[in-house]
């Protein structure tokens, strides 16, 4: 098979792209797990002379803070892609859980804004969300968000694994219906204010940097640049846990096996259906966890969070990292670098004062470039193992 | 007799490794040339060069005396060469007629002239005695019928040379017979046939000439009369094979390892009862579509059964494959590529797949990679796998025989008591076949019970202690004592079909 | 006819059954739904998604996907509008420009998919953003007004049939003939069933693939142009997210995401079904925000039935052992 797929066709019909011969060293670099990281660093270094603001502490702090929520969501998507599926509903889960966070945790409610919403008077009223004032409210609220996410994931997973439905269509329906449900809940309104304890999860800092003069009696807030933050700790712990889960555990082998060849996995005793369901639940849970970070940073419950271009960011970042859309090949570490590259790219484009639509265009182009790179990688692997 | 095609010093290598080395051969017109060789001997590469799929690294081809260098399969087809692959090139969602004309439809007013294509297809089908209308969808045809459509396609394109690559692997005996009738008729009408097969008896019976490849080189050629089967084998493997089958080293013991009692599933199998003892290899013979593979799937918990029970060492079997593997079952399926292996994944990952949970360490079931490496390397040696670096080499880079050893090896890792082997030697060369038989014998000798499913009656007679025959989902005969009578077995298998 | 055959027929023609059920349900539940006027309106409104769904069916048949149709619906008519304004082109020529622009965008997708071998999902996801970005840049994120003739054209009718319905019908007929009766059409089915075999059979795989993406984008462009002609202006968010409606309509109409299965007429029925649900919900006075949920449910049911159907087909194939008289 590997032989026939490499054959040449001189009549200009479909054929794998030719890149000329690639030196062994360059090939090693491209095949390295760290390739995207090297690429990001090179990109960073090249741009520093032209964009001095890039290395400003404020910008670096901002860059990092943009990375964490996206990373959490992308980690979940990596699992689904590795098993050979796709999860388009992550954005809708983010919106839904954000609305839930608002409805449960708001410290006050405004009838002007919300009186038309079906949750008004049920979950939220003038005196705030249902959990407002309850001890441990933040934790209960987070539990509710994760539970809602898990339910959506369960629904997706069961439909795919047990009802034989294509993941693309199932999660597309999820994207449309769950997204609409979230918007219906609040009639498209944002819910605020949220409690301080919750907001801390999205922007609270642990280690910060102050670069101003030493003799100020009070440090102005905007000159404090946070580097080690709660979102960072959360995102890194989730990524590390996911990395261990995917690459080091029996479950991770199952995920890879199902993605590589579902029938073989089934006959070899892999609980294929349970693996698929679990993977979709993980994806939705990660989306819900991402929603905690996004909502807290926004200081509001917003049902439209995660709409539109967000999907591009998530799938784009994972694919840039090198995870295959066809299953059987995925690594969390690739996703970490992919997310880093993607966030760095957005950040630099912002610094160049480009408008939103140009940024979208460039993102599109970068995703294409990453895909070309992936094709190149596949060819290299084929050549080396043939 | 004139020469239709001449190969002159043809060579081909892949990344510096020669697959075919300086082969010089004449294919005489109007005859059937048999081409045999072990897997990896270069048969497919050689034919791919003729069929325009691969360009030669060096050497030349002459078609009817003129230099011939096909750029691709289409070029070869235009020259008059048809290549019928093991996996047929038909489109299941199109009709027979559409499949014949897919590369160029006759048109009326710019649209496909459906009447014309149906008429032409009808003629060809009648020639081949295929009883189906031209507007039948391919997905409604049996494998044998599909193969006839493929031949019709070659005839429609007025091919002069038709290459068959292992054409009988998915056919029932009756379809096989029909295929040979068709080949004989092709020959009478002046067509030339190249016939590649592992079934040496067929080659001896139906070919006029023989060419034998070994390690990419042409090691023997000549009229078929010079090559009785043992001679073919000697040429293929380059040494004397004492017998096709290893001696059995164990005899069945009293202990019943596996028992099926009245298994039934409406429309699939009915009232299937049998038992396999420790140290025993039980053969299951049946034609394609007799329900043997379906029975295997039911035994393994992949498909449900409505009535009856199955027990392993006295304990009732329940649940899906995972549960049954834990209870001591193993299942080598008939389709390696689709159900047996993760082709892109390294050999070691494939070997460890069934037992991966046993390498899990608490608390989070992390895989003990050192233990896994040690166990998989041990298994590589045990099944005599010819693979240097199992940790990085993907399964697809191995030959068919070695791939099958990986499949058997992954089950051996689990130390099963009851082994189902479904067509374990399909598409495997003679040398590897022998090793697989030896593995089956060893499984039994170590106290296991083996259910050996096959449509090759000779191999069942060679390795099994008992043989049972399946027909239309029922066990219709059990043959307990050697020597087996192939006539009786076949009669049972054909029982109602022949009537 | 036994229950098994009945069940098989029901599964095979699920779209029609759902369609009938939905019409019946709304007919009973909402006054005035079952009138010629409202049913005519449904077809007219369905034409927008319908035209594009017929186009994307070509892509789905080859195992591909086209996520860029929503952006093409926006950018192609915009280019036509600019040409009409700058060069004083008539609406007819504008229509041609829109279609050509759409085809060109499809060609751009095809270049990456066919020549560079990149997954269609990625290519069209990227071009979704690229095309919309280009359009927003050209209009500086402002609404674009077409010349008044555009509206005249959009509201015109042929023999009493409104223009969108005429275009819709012509598209369906042309697509049906192409798919069912031309060698190009049959080669599309062949390619979807087995790409490798198609290549070996001498089908010019690259060209067929390129053509389907051009057809899909061309149809999307025409769909956009026809709808915009109803409104007379082009909003910034026009067509956003429509790719999902279009894919849903095609799948609802029986097209498989795994290639080789689907028809032009099915896609048209799927689009009409979606519009019927939308209109019916309005008749029933259901909260607008809930509409997508109902729609999602209908799509879910259709996809579920498709999943069950393929499971059943697998099971039926296994059952054949004892049902047939012979062993071969």
mmCIF file of N, CA, C and O in Angstrom, chain B residues 262-273 287-295 298 304-307 469-477 492-493 495-497, chain C residues 4 314-328:
data_model
loop_
_atom_site.group_PDB
_atom_site.id
_atom_site.type_symbol
_atom_site.label_atom_id
_atom_site.label_comp_id
_atom_site.label_asym_id
_atom_site.label_seq_id
_atom_site.Cartn_x
_atom_site.Cartn_y
_atom_site.Cartn_z
ATOM 1 N N UNK B 262 -26.013 -25.723 21.573
ATOM 2 C CA UNK B 262 -27.257 -25.244 20.955
ATOM 3 C C UNK B 262 -27.274 -23.767 20.605
ATOM 4 O O UNK B 262 -28.299 -23.108 20.710
ATOM 5 N N UNK B 263 -26.145 -23.205 20.166
ATOM 6 C CA UNK B 263 -26.091 -21.784 19.822
ATOM 7 C C UNK B 263 -26.958 -21.497 18.595
ATOM 8 O O UNK B 263 -26.913 -22.226 17.605
ATOM 9 N N UNK B 264 -27.732 -20.448 18.674
ATOM 10 C CA UNK B 264 -28.554 -20.100 17.524
ATOM 11 C C UNK B 264 -28.819 -18.612 17.475
ATOM 12 O O UNK B 264 -28.884 -17.920 18.501
ATOM 13 N N UNK B 265 -28.905 -18.113 16.252
ATOM 14 C CA UNK B 265 -29.290 -16.717 16.025
ATOM 15 C C UNK B 265 -30.059 -16.730 14.712
ATOM 16 O O UNK B 265 -29.522 -17.185 13.692
ATOM 17 N N UNK B 266 -31.271 -16.276 14.753
ATOM 18 C CA UNK B 266 -32.108 -16.457 13.565
ATOM 19 C C UNK B 266 -31.481 -15.786 12.354
ATOM 20 O O UNK B 266 -31.010 -14.652 12.429
ATOM 21 N N UNK B 267 -31.450 -16.512 11.279
ATOM 22 C CA UNK B 267 -30.889 -16.008 10.038
ATOM 23 C C UNK B 267 -29.394 -16.183 9.933
ATOM 24 O O UNK B 267 -28.814 -15.949 8.879
ATOM 25 N N UNK B 268 -28.739 -16.580 11.018
ATOM 26 C CA UNK B 268 -27.283 -16.696 10.969
ATOM 27 C C UNK B 268 -26.838 -18.140 11.229
ATOM 28 O O UNK B 268 -26.369 -18.814 10.326
ATOM 29 N N UNK B 269 -26.983 -18.595 12.461
ATOM 30 C CA UNK B 269 -26.578 -19.969 12.762
ATOM 31 C C UNK B 269 -27.707 -20.648 13.530
ATOM 32 O O UNK B 269 -28.555 -19.993 14.133
ATOM 33 N N UNK B 270 -27.711 -21.961 13.488
ATOM 34 C CA UNK B 270 -28.757 -22.682 14.198
ATOM 35 C C UNK B 270 -28.195 -23.900 14.895
ATOM 36 O O UNK B 270 -27.446 -24.680 14.315
ATOM 37 N N UNK B 271 -28.560 -24.035 16.152
ATOM 38 C CA UNK B 271 -28.276 -25.229 16.928
ATOM 39 C C UNK B 271 -26.836 -25.719 16.766
ATOM 40 O O UNK B 271 -26.596 -26.859 16.405
ATOM 41 N N UNK B 272 -25.897 -24.841 17.027
ATOM 42 C CA UNK B 272 -24.485 -25.209 16.896
ATOM 43 C C UNK B 272 -23.978 -25.733 18.231
ATOM 44 O O UNK B 272 -24.009 -25.024 19.234
ATOM 45 N N UNK B 273 -23.561 -26.983 18.249
ATOM 46 C CA UNK B 273 -22.999 -27.579 19.466
ATOM 47 C C UNK B 273 -21.692 -28.279 19.122
ATOM 48 O O UNK B 273 -21.622 -29.010 18.138
ATOM 49 N N UNK B 287 -17.923 -23.457 3.205
ATOM 50 C CA UNK B 287 -17.732 -22.613 2.040
ATOM 51 C C UNK B 287 -17.918 -21.159 2.452
ATOM 52 O O UNK B 287 -18.447 -20.861 3.520
ATOM 53 N N UNK B 288 -17.507 -20.275 1.565
ATOM 54 C CA UNK B 288 -17.751 -18.852 1.789
ATOM 55 C C UNK B 288 -19.263 -18.664 1.964
ATOM 56 O O UNK B 288 -20.057 -19.183 1.190
ATOM 57 N N UNK B 289 -19.653 -17.976 3.020
ATOM 58 C CA UNK B 289 -21.077 -17.739 3.225
ATOM 59 C C UNK B 289 -21.787 -18.859 3.951
ATOM 60 O O UNK B 289 -23.006 -18.858 4.042
ATOM 61 N N UNK B 290 -21.024 -19.814 4.495
ATOM 62 C CA UNK B 290 -21.673 -20.910 5.209
ATOM 63 C C UNK B 290 -21.955 -20.528 6.651
ATOM 64 O O UNK B 290 -22.667 -21.221 7.356
ATOM 65 N N UNK B 291 -21.378 -19.417 7.091
ATOM 66 C CA UNK B 291 -21.632 -18.958 8.448
ATOM 67 C C UNK B 291 -20.485 -19.219 9.400
ATOM 68 O O UNK B 291 -20.600 -18.964 10.588
ATOM 69 N N UNK B 292 -19.344 -19.658 8.865
ATOM 70 C CA UNK B 292 -18.242 -20.008 9.784
ATOM 71 C C UNK B 292 -17.667 -18.758 10.458
ATOM 72 O O UNK B 292 -17.449 -18.741 11.664
ATOM 73 N N UNK B 293 -17.427 -17.686 9.671
ATOM 74 C CA UNK B 293 -16.877 -16.474 10.285
ATOM 75 C C UNK B 293 -17.911 -15.830 11.202
ATOM 76 O O UNK B 293 -17.564 -15.258 12.238
ATOM 77 N N UNK B 294 -19.194 -15.932 10.827
ATOM 78 C CA UNK B 294 -20.243 -15.378 11.665
ATOM 79 C C UNK B 294 -20.303 -16.129 12.992
ATOM 80 O O UNK B 294 -20.509 -15.524 14.046
ATOM 81 N N UNK B 295 -20.120 -17.452 12.923
ATOM 82 C CA UNK B 295 -20.103 -18.241 14.154
ATOM 83 C C UNK B 295 -18.946 -17.781 15.041
ATOM 84 O O UNK B 295 -19.108 -17.590 16.244
ATOM 85 N N UNK B 298 -19.825 -14.693 16.829
ATOM 86 C CA UNK B 298 -20.762 -14.935 17.925
ATOM 87 C C UNK B 298 -20.016 -15.528 19.122
ATOM 88 O O UNK B 298 -20.188 -15.099 20.263
ATOM 89 N N UNK B 304 -24.574 -10.978 18.696
ATOM 90 C CA UNK B 304 -25.397 -11.656 19.711
ATOM 91 C C UNK B 304 -25.860 -13.038 19.259
ATOM 92 O O UNK B 304 -25.842 -13.350 18.068
ATOM 93 N N UNK B 305 -26.251 -13.859 20.212
ATOM 94 C CA UNK B 305 -26.955 -15.096 19.874
ATOM 95 C C UNK B 305 -28.197 -15.190 20.746
ATOM 96 O O UNK B 305 -28.201 -14.758 21.904
ATOM 97 N N UNK B 306 -29.251 -15.758 20.161
ATOM 98 C CA UNK B 306 -30.539 -15.779 20.859
ATOM 99 C C UNK B 306 -30.672 -17.000 21.757
ATOM 100 O O UNK B 306 -31.240 -16.928 22.841
ATOM 101 N N UNK B 307 -30.164 -18.140 21.272
ATOM 102 C CA UNK B 307 -30.329 -19.344 22.074
ATOM 103 C C UNK B 307 -28.978 -19.982 22.328
ATOM 104 O O UNK B 307 -27.995 -19.693 21.650
ATOM 105 N N UNK B 469 -17.945 -29.668 9.752
ATOM 106 C CA UNK B 469 -18.308 -28.970 8.518
ATOM 107 C C UNK B 469 -19.548 -28.140 8.757
ATOM 108 O O UNK B 469 -20.504 -28.589 9.394
ATOM 109 N N UNK B 470 -19.511 -26.931 8.262
ATOM 110 C CA UNK B 470 -20.635 -26.034 8.434
ATOM 111 C C UNK B 470 -21.271 -25.778 7.078
ATOM 112 O O UNK B 470 -20.590 -25.643 6.066
ATOM 113 N N UNK B 471 -22.576 -25.708 7.080
ATOM 114 C CA UNK B 471 -23.305 -25.471 5.844
ATOM 115 C C UNK B 471 -24.574 -24.711 6.200
ATOM 116 O O UNK B 471 -25.349 -25.142 7.042
ATOM 117 N N UNK B 472 -24.785 -23.595 5.595
ATOM 118 C CA UNK B 472 -25.950 -22.766 5.852
ATOM 119 C C UNK B 472 -26.209 -22.558 7.335
ATOM 120 O O UNK B 472 -27.326 -22.689 7.818
ATOM 121 N N UNK B 473 -25.162 -22.270 8.068
ATOM 122 C CA UNK B 473 -25.340 -21.914 9.464
ATOM 123 C C UNK B 473 -25.523 -23.085 10.403
ATOM 124 O O UNK B 473 -25.786 -22.904 11.582
ATOM 125 N N UNK B 474 -25.398 -24.300 9.895
ATOM 126 C CA UNK B 474 -25.525 -25.464 10.766
ATOM 127 C C UNK B 474 -24.267 -26.307 10.680
ATOM 128 O O UNK B 474 -23.588 -26.320 9.661
ATOM 129 N N UNK B 475 -24.002 -27.036 11.764
ATOM 130 C CA UNK B 475 -22.930 -28.034 11.716
ATOM 131 C C UNK B 475 -23.545 -29.267 11.069
ATOM 132 O O UNK B 475 -24.480 -29.864 11.602
ATOM 133 N N UNK B 476 -23.035 -29.631 9.892
ATOM 134 C CA UNK B 476 -23.665 -30.721 9.165
ATOM 135 C C UNK B 476 -22.831 -31.999 9.169
ATOM 136 O O UNK B 476 -23.250 -33.007 8.631
ATOM 137 N N UNK B 477 -21.662 -31.943 9.760
ATOM 138 C CA UNK B 477 -20.875 -33.176 9.779
ATOM 139 C C UNK B 477 -19.697 -33.014 10.712
ATOM 140 O O UNK B 477 -19.146 -31.926 10.870
ATOM 141 N N UNK B 492 -20.401 -33.036 2.495
ATOM 142 C CA UNK B 492 -21.196 -32.415 3.551
ATOM 143 C C UNK B 492 -21.315 -30.917 3.315
ATOM 144 O O UNK B 492 -22.383 -30.323 3.477
ATOM 145 N N UNK B 493 -20.204 -30.315 2.921
ATOM 146 C CA UNK B 493 -20.208 -28.866 2.723
ATOM 147 C C UNK B 493 -21.110 -28.462 1.567
ATOM 148 O O UNK B 493 -21.702 -27.394 1.565
ATOM 149 N N UNK B 495 -23.735 -30.248 0.555
ATOM 150 C CA UNK B 495 -24.942 -31.046 0.631
ATOM 151 C C UNK B 495 -26.124 -30.499 -0.166
ATOM 152 O O UNK B 495 -26.485 -31.038 -1.207
ATOM 153 N N UNK B 496 -26.697 -29.401 0.313
ATOM 154 C CA UNK B 496 -27.918 -28.964 -0.348
ATOM 155 C C UNK B 496 -27.640 -28.171 -1.614
ATOM 156 O O UNK B 496 -28.479 -28.063 -2.472
ATOM 157 N N UNK B 497 -26.453 -27.627 -1.652
ATOM 158 C CA UNK B 497 -26.109 -26.801 -2.810
ATOM 159 C C UNK B 497 -26.114 -27.641 -4.077
ATOM 160 O O UNK B 497 -26.599 -27.227 -5.125
ATOM 161 N N UNK C 4 -40.614 -6.385 7.877
ATOM 162 C CA UNK C 4 -39.197 -6.085 7.612
ATOM 163 C C UNK C 4 -39.016 -5.211 6.382
ATOM 164 O O UNK C 4 -38.281 -4.233 6.406
ATOM 165 N N UNK C 314 -25.816 -3.409 7.700
ATOM 166 C CA UNK C 314 -24.780 -4.356 8.127
ATOM 167 C C UNK C 314 -25.412 -5.643 8.622
ATOM 168 O O UNK C 314 -24.994 -6.744 8.299
ATOM 169 N N UNK C 315 -26.453 -5.498 9.445
ATOM 170 C CA UNK C 315 -27.089 -6.663 10.028
ATOM 171 C C UNK C 315 -27.756 -7.508 8.940
ATOM 172 O O UNK C 315 -27.688 -8.727 8.952
ATOM 173 N N UNK C 316 -28.402 -6.825 8.005
ATOM 174 C CA UNK C 316 -29.082 -7.538 6.921
ATOM 175 C C UNK C 316 -28.093 -8.377 6.133
ATOM 176 O O UNK C 316 -28.377 -9.487 5.714
ATOM 177 N N UNK C 317 -26.896 -7.798 5.917
ATOM 178 C CA UNK C 317 -25.911 -8.539 5.142
ATOM 179 C C UNK C 317 -25.520 -9.811 5.864
ATOM 180 O O UNK C 317 -25.286 -10.837 5.268
ATOM 181 N N UNK C 318 -25.470 -9.741 7.177
ATOM 182 C CA UNK C 318 -25.124 -10.925 7.942
ATOM 183 C C UNK C 318 -26.249 -11.949 7.898
ATOM 184 O O UNK C 318 -26.021 -13.134 7.869
ATOM 185 N N UNK C 319 -27.464 -11.461 7.895
ATOM 186 C CA UNK C 319 -28.609 -12.365 7.921
ATOM 187 C C UNK C 319 -28.691 -13.237 6.675
ATOM 188 O O UNK C 319 -29.381 -14.247 6.670
ATOM 189 N N UNK C 320 -28.019 -12.812 5.634
ATOM 190 C CA UNK C 320 -28.188 -13.476 4.348
ATOM 191 C C UNK C 320 -27.868 -14.975 4.383
ATOM 192 O O UNK C 320 -28.317 -15.709 3.528
ATOM 193 N N UNK C 321 -27.106 -15.412 5.391
ATOM 194 C CA UNK C 321 -26.620 -16.795 5.397
ATOM 195 C C UNK C 321 -27.737 -17.831 5.273
ATOM 196 O O UNK C 321 -27.672 -18.717 4.455
ATOM 197 N N UNK C 322 -28.734 -17.693 6.091
ATOM 198 C CA UNK C 322 -29.751 -18.722 6.059
ATOM 199 C C UNK C 322 -30.950 -18.334 5.197
ATOM 200 O O UNK C 322 -31.830 -19.146 4.953
ATOM 201 N N UNK C 323 -30.993 -17.110 4.756
ATOM 202 C CA UNK C 323 -32.129 -16.682 3.953
ATOM 203 C C UNK C 323 -31.967 -17.183 2.519
ATOM 204 O O UNK C 323 -32.926 -17.566 1.872
ATOM 205 N N UNK C 324 -30.724 -17.189 2.029
ATOM 206 C CA UNK C 324 -30.492 -17.644 0.663
ATOM 207 C C UNK C 324 -30.577 -19.154 0.578
ATOM 208 O O UNK C 324 -30.363 -19.854 1.565
ATOM 209 N N UNK C 325 -30.846 -19.663 -0.616
ATOM 210 C CA UNK C 325 -30.931 -21.102 -0.772
ATOM 211 C C UNK C 325 -29.561 -21.707 -1.018
ATOM 212 O O UNK C 325 -29.270 -22.796 -0.559
ATOM 213 N N UNK C 326 -28.714 -21.019 -1.747
ATOM 214 C CA UNK C 326 -27.403 -21.579 -2.075
ATOM 215 C C UNK C 326 -26.338 -21.045 -1.142
ATOM 216 O O UNK C 326 -26.565 -20.117 -0.372
ATOM 217 N N UNK C 327 -25.180 -21.658 -1.194
ATOM 218 C CA UNK C 327 -24.098 -21.190 -0.347
ATOM 219 C C UNK C 327 -23.305 -20.084 -1.025
ATOM 220 O O UNK C 327 -22.517 -19.408 -0.404
ATOM 221 N N UNK C 328 -23.508 -19.891 -2.313
ATOM 222 C CA UNK C 328 -22.755 -18.808 -2.939
ATOM 223 C C UNK C 328 -23.621 -17.790 -3.631
ATOM 224 O O UNK C 328 -24.820 -17.731 -3.379
#
